[in-house]
Coordinates of C-alpha atoms in Angstrom, one line a residue:
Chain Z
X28 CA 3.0 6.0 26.5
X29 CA 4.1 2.5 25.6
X30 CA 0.9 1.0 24.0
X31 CA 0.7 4.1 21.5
X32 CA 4.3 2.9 20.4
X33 CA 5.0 0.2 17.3
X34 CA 7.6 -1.5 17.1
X35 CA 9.3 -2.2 14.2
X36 CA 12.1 -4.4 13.1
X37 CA 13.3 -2.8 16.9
X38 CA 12.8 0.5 16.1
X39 CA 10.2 1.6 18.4
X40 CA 7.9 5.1 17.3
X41 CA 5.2 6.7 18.4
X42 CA 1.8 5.5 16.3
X43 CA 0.4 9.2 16.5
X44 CA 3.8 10.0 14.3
X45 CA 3.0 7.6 11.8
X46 CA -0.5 8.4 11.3
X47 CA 1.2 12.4 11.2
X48 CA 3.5 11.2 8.6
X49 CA 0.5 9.6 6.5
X50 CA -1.4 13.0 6.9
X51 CA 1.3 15.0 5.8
X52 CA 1.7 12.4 2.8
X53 CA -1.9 11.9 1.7
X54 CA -2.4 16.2 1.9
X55 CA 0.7 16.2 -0.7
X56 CA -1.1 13.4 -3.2
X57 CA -4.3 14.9 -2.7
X58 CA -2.7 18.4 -3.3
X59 CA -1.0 17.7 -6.3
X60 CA -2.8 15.0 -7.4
X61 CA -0.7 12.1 -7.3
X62 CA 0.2 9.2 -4.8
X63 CA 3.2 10.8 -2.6
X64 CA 4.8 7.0 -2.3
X65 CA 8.1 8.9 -3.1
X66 CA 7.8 10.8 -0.4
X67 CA 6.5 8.0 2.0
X68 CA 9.8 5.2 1.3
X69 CA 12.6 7.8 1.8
X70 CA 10.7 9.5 5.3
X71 CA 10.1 6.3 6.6
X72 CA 14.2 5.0 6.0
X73 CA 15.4 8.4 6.4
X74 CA 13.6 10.0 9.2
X75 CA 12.2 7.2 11.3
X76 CA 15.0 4.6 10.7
X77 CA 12.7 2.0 9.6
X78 CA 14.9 -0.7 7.5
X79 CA 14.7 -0.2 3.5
X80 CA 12.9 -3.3 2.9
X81 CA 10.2 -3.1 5.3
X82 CA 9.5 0.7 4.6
X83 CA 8.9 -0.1 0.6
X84 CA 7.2 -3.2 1.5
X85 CA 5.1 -1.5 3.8
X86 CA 4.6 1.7 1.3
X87 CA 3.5 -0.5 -1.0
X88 CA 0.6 -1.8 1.1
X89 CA -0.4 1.7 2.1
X90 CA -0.6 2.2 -1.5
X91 CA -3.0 -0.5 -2.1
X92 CA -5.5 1.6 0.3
X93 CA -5.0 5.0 -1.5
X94 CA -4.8 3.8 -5.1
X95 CA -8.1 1.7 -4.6
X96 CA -10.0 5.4 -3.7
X97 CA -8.3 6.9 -6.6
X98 CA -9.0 4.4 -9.2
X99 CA -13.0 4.8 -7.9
X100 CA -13.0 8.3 -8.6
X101 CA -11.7 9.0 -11.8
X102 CA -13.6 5.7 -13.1
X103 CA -16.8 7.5 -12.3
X104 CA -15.3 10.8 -14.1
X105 CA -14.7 8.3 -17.2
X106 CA -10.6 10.4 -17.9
X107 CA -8.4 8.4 -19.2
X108 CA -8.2 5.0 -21.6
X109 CA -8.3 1.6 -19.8
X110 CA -6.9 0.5 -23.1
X111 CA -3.4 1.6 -22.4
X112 CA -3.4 0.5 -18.6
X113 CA -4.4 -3.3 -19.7
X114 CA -1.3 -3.3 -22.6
X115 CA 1.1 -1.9 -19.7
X116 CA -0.4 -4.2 -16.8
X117 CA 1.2 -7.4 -18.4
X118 CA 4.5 -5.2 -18.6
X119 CA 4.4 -3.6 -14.9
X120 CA 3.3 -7.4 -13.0
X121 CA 6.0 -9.0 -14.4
X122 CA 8.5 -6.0 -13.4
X123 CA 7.2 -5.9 -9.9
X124 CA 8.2 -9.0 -9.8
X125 CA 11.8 -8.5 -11.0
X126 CA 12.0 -5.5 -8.8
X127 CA 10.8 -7.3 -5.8
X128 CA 13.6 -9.8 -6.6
X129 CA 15.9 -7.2 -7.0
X130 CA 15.3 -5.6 -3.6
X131 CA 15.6 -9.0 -2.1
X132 CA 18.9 -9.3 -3.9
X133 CA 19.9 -6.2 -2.4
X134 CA 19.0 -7.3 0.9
X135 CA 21.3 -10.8 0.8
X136 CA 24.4 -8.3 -0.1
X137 CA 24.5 -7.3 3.5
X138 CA 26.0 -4.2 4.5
X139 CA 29.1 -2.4 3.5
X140 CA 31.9 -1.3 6.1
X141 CA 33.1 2.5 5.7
X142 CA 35.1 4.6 8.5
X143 CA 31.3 6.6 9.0
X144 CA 30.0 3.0 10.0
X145 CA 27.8 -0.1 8.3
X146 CA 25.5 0.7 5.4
X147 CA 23.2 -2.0 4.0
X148 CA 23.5 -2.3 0.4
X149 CA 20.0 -2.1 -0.2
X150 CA 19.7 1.1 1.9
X151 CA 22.8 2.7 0.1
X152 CA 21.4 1.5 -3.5
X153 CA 17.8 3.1 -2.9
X154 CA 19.0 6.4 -1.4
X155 CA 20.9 7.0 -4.6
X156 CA 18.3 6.0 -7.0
X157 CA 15.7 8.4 -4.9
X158 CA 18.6 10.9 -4.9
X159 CA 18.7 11.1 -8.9
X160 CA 15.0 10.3 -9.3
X161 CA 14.0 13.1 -7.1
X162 CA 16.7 15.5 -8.5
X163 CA 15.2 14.9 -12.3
X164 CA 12.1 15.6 -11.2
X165 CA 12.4 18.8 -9.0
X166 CA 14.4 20.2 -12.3
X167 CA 11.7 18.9 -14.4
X168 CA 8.8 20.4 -12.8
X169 CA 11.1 23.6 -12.3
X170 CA 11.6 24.0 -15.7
X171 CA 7.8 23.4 -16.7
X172 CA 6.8 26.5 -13.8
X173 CA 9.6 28.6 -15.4
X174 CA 7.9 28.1 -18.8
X175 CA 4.4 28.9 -17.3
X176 CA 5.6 31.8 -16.2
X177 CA 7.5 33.7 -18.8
X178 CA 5.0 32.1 -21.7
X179 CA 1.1 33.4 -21.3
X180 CA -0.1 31.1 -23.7
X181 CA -1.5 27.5 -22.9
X182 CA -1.9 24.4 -24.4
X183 CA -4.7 23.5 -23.8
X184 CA -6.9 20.6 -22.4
X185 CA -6.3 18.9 -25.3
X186 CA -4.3 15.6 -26.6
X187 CA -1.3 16.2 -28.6
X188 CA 0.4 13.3 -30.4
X189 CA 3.9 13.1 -28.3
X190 CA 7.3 11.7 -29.5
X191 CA 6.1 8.2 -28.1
X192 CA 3.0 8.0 -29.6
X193 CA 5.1 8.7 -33.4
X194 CA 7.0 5.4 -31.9
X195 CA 6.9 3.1 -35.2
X196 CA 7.5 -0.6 -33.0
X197 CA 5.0 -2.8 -34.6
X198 CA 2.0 -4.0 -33.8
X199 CA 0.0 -1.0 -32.9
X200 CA -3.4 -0.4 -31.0
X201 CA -6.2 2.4 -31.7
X202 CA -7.0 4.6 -28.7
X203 CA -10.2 6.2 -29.9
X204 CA -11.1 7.5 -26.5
X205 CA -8.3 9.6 -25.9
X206 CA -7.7 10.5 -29.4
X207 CA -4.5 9.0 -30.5
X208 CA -4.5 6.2 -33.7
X209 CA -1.6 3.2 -34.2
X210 CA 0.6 3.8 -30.7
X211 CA 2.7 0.8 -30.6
X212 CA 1.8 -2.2 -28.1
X213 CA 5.6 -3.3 -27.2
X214 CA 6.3 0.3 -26.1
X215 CA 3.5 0.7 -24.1
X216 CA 4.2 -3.1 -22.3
X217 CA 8.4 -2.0 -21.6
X218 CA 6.7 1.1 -20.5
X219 CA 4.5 -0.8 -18.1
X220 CA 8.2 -2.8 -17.2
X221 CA 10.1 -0.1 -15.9
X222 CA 7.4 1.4 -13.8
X223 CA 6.9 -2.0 -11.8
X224 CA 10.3 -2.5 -11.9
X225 CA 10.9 0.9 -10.2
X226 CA 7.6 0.0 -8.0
X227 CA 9.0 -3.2 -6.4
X228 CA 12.2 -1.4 -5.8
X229 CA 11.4 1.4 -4.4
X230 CA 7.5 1.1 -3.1
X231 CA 6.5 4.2 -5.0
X232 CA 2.9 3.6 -6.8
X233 CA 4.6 4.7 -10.2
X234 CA 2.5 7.6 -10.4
X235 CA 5.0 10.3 -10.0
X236 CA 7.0 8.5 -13.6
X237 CA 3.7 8.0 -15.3
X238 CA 2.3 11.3 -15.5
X239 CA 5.1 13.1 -17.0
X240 CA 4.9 9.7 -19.4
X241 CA 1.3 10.3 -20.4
X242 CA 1.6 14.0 -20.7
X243 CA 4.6 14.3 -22.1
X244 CA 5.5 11.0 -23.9
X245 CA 2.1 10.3 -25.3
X246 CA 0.6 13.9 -25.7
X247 CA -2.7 12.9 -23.3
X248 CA -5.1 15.8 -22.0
X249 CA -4.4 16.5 -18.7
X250 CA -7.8 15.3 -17.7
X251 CA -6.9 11.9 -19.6
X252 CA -3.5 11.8 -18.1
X253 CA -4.9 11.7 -14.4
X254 CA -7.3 9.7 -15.2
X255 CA -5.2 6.8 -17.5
X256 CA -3.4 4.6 -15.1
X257 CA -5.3 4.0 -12.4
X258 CA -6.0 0.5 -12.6
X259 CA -2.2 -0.3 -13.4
X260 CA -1.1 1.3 -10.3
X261 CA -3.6 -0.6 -8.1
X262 CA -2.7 -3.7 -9.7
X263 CA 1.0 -3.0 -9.9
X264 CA 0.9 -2.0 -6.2
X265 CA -1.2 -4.9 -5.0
X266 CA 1.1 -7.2 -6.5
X267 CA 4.3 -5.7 -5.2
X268 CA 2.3 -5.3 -1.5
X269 CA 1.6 -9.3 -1.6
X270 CA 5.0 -10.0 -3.2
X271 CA 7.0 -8.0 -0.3
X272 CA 4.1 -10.1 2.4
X273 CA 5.8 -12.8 1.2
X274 CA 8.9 -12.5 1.7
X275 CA 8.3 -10.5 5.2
X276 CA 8.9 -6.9 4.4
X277 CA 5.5 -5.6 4.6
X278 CA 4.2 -4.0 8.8
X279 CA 0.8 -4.3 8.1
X280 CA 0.4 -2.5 11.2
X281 CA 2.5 0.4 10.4
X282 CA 1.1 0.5 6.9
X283 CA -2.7 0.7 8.5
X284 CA -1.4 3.2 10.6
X285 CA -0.2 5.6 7.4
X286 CA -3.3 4.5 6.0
X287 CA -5.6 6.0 9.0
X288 CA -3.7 9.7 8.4
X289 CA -3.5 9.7 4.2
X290 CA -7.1 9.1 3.8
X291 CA -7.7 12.2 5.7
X292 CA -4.4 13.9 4.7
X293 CA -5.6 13.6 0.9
X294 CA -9.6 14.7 1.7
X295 CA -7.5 18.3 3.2
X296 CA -5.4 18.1 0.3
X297 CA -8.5 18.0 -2.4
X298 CA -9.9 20.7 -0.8
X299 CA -7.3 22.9 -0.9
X300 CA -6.4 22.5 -4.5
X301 CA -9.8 24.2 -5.0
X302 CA -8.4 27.6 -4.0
X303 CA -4.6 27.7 -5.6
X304 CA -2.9 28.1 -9.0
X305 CA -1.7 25.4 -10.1
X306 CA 1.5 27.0 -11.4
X307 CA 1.9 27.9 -7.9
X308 CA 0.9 24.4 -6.8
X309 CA 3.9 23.0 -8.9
X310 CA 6.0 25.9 -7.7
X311 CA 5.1 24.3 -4.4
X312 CA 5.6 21.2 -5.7
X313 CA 9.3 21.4 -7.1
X314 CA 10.5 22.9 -3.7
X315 CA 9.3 19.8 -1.7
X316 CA 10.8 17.3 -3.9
X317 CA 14.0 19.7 -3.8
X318 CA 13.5 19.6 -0.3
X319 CA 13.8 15.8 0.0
X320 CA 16.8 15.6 -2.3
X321 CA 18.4 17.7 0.5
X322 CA 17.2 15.3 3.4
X323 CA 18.3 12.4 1.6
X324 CA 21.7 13.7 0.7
X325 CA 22.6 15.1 3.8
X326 CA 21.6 11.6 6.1
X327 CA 23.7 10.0 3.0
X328 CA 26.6 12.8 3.1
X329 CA 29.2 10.6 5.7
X330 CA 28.8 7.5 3.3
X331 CA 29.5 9.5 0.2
X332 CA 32.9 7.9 0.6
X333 CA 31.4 4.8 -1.4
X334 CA 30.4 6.7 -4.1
Chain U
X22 CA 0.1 -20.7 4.6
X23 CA 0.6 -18.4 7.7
X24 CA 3.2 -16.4 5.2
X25 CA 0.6 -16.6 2.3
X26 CA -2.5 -15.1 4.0
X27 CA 0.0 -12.5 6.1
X28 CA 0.4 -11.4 2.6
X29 CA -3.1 -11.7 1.5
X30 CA -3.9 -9.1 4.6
X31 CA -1.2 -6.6 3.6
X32 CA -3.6 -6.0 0.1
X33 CA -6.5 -6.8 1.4
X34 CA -6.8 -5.1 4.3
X35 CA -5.4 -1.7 2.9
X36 CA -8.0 -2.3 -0.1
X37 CA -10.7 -2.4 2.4
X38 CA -10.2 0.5 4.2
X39 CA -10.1 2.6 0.4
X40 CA -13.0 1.1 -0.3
X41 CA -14.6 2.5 2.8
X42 CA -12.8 6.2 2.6
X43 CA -14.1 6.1 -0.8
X44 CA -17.8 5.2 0.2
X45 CA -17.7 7.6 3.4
X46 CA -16.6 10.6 0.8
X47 CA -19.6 9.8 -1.4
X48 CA -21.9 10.0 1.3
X49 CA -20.4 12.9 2.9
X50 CA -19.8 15.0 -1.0
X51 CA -16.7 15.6 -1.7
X52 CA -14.9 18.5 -2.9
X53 CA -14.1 18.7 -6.8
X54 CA -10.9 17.5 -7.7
X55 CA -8.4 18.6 -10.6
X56 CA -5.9 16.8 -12.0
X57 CA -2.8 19.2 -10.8
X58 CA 0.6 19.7 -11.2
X59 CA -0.4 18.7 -14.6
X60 CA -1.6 22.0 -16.6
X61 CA -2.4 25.4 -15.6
X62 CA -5.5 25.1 -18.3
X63 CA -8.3 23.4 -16.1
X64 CA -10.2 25.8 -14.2

């Protein structure tokens, strides 16, 4: 039916798929508890053909939706230290900004010419950054299940000093809340960087980087690691959403349209998590992101030529 | 201006709508969320 299709930089798809997609999506965050924006740029480009520009720019605005509920929740729950998301924030806006520019740069490069057809730079450049992010993280969380499962013992819901927090990169704050003394203020602000940077790139909340950050890096609780963040990833997104508006590569339509199937995708998603494991949750976890590695790689396979 | 509020919507209007989800799933009580993938020690 041609008024339940969007069209879009003349692709044309069927809205009910796009809300689908943004179900399927916001059940995965609300499942494991984070945003699913990695999930969201690479389907969009991959699947439904949507230019890479528009699909993070448009990611990014979904974001804005789903990171504003988040950031309500856990601020009534009270996890987590604002402290470290306002020392980060200056860090992330200004490499939003430089990843925006970046993808924009990407963009101008045009497209390259192989004997498998044209491929835009930009499209070739993201598919092998989601490629290796993707890969470290399903062998990341593979390796943490495989530890779960041939160790009984647990840590804990407690905060552990991690390597970062030893950092010695003067000057240093106190985070009393969360339990860690002198953590270094330039570390936590080249922190903040990299995750906009990889935010304006790639229209991925930063979620997915942070945790193992927070957990690992730092030492946080896993309570205080959900909950730390939250702010900085609706800021970081909104900033990247209104950056990419700009400069045209945000479908607000198409991003409202994700928006209408996560919010009820993630509600499922909750729900559910109340009756798994969560070693089996990650278990679940690894093999979707292993998954998409596979998806990606095999759409990329007839360029691999360039590589 | 036309380009500037276009990109004014594309925060705002998202923002809007998760303000709303999240006052809807107040009203209607919402089921308890953990923090996952994160640690097997939170019941």
């Amino acid at each position: 039916v041609s008024f339940l299709d969007l069209h879009v930089s003349g692709q044309s798809i069927w809205i009910p798929y796009l809300v689908l997609l943004g179900l399927v999506v916001g059940y995965i965050a609300g499942l494991f508890g984070i945003g699913g924006g990695f999930l969201l740029t690479p389907t969009l480009i991959t699947i439904f053909g949507i230019p890479a520009p528009v699909a993070v720019g448009s990611a990014l605005s979904e974001k804005c939706g789903t990171s504003v509920a988040s950031f309500l929740k856990y601020r009534e729950l009270r996890f987590g230290e604002p402290k470290i998301d306002l020392i980060m924030l200056g860090g992330s806006l200004i490499g939003v900004d430089a990843g925006t520019r970046l993808l924009s740069y990407l963009v101008s490069l045009g497209t390259v010419h192989t004997g498998a057809g044209d491929l835009p730079v930009v499209r070739l450049v993201l598919d092998l950054t989601f490629l290796i992010l993707l890969s470290l993280m399903a062998i990341y969380t593979f390796v943490e299940v495989s530890k779960s499962f041939l160790s009984e013992t647990v840590r804990g819901d407690v905060t552990i000093p991690g390597p970062l927090a030893k950092l010695r990169i003067p000057p240093y704050v106190d985070l009393p809340h969360i339990g860690l003394k002198s953590v270094s203020v330039p570390m936590l602000a080249y922190l903040g960087f990299f995750l906009g940077v990889a935010s304006g790139l790639m229209g991925i909340g930063g979620g997915v980087l942070l945790m193992p950050v927070l957990l690992y890096g730092l030492g946080l609780s896993a309570r205080h690691a959900a909950g730390t963040g939250l702010l900085l990833l609706l800021a970081t997104v909104a900033m990247g959403a209104f950056e990419q508006g700009l400069r045209g590569y945000v479908d607000l339509r198409l991003s409202m349209c994700l928006l209408i199937g996560s919010s009820i995708g993630s509600q499922l998603g909750v729900i559910t998590t109340t009756k798994v494991r969560n070693r089996n949750l990650r278990l679940a976890f690894g093999s979707l992101v292993a998954a998409t590695v596979i998806i990606i790689a095999v759409d990329a396979w007839p360029f691999r030529s360039l590589i | 201006v036309n380009r500037a509020l276009y990109a004014l919507a594309c925060v705002v209007f998202p923002v809007l709508w998760g303000l709303g989800v999240a006052w809807v799933s107040k009203r209607i009580g919402r089921a308890e969320h953990k923090p996952t993938i994160a640690s097997d020690d939170i019941a």
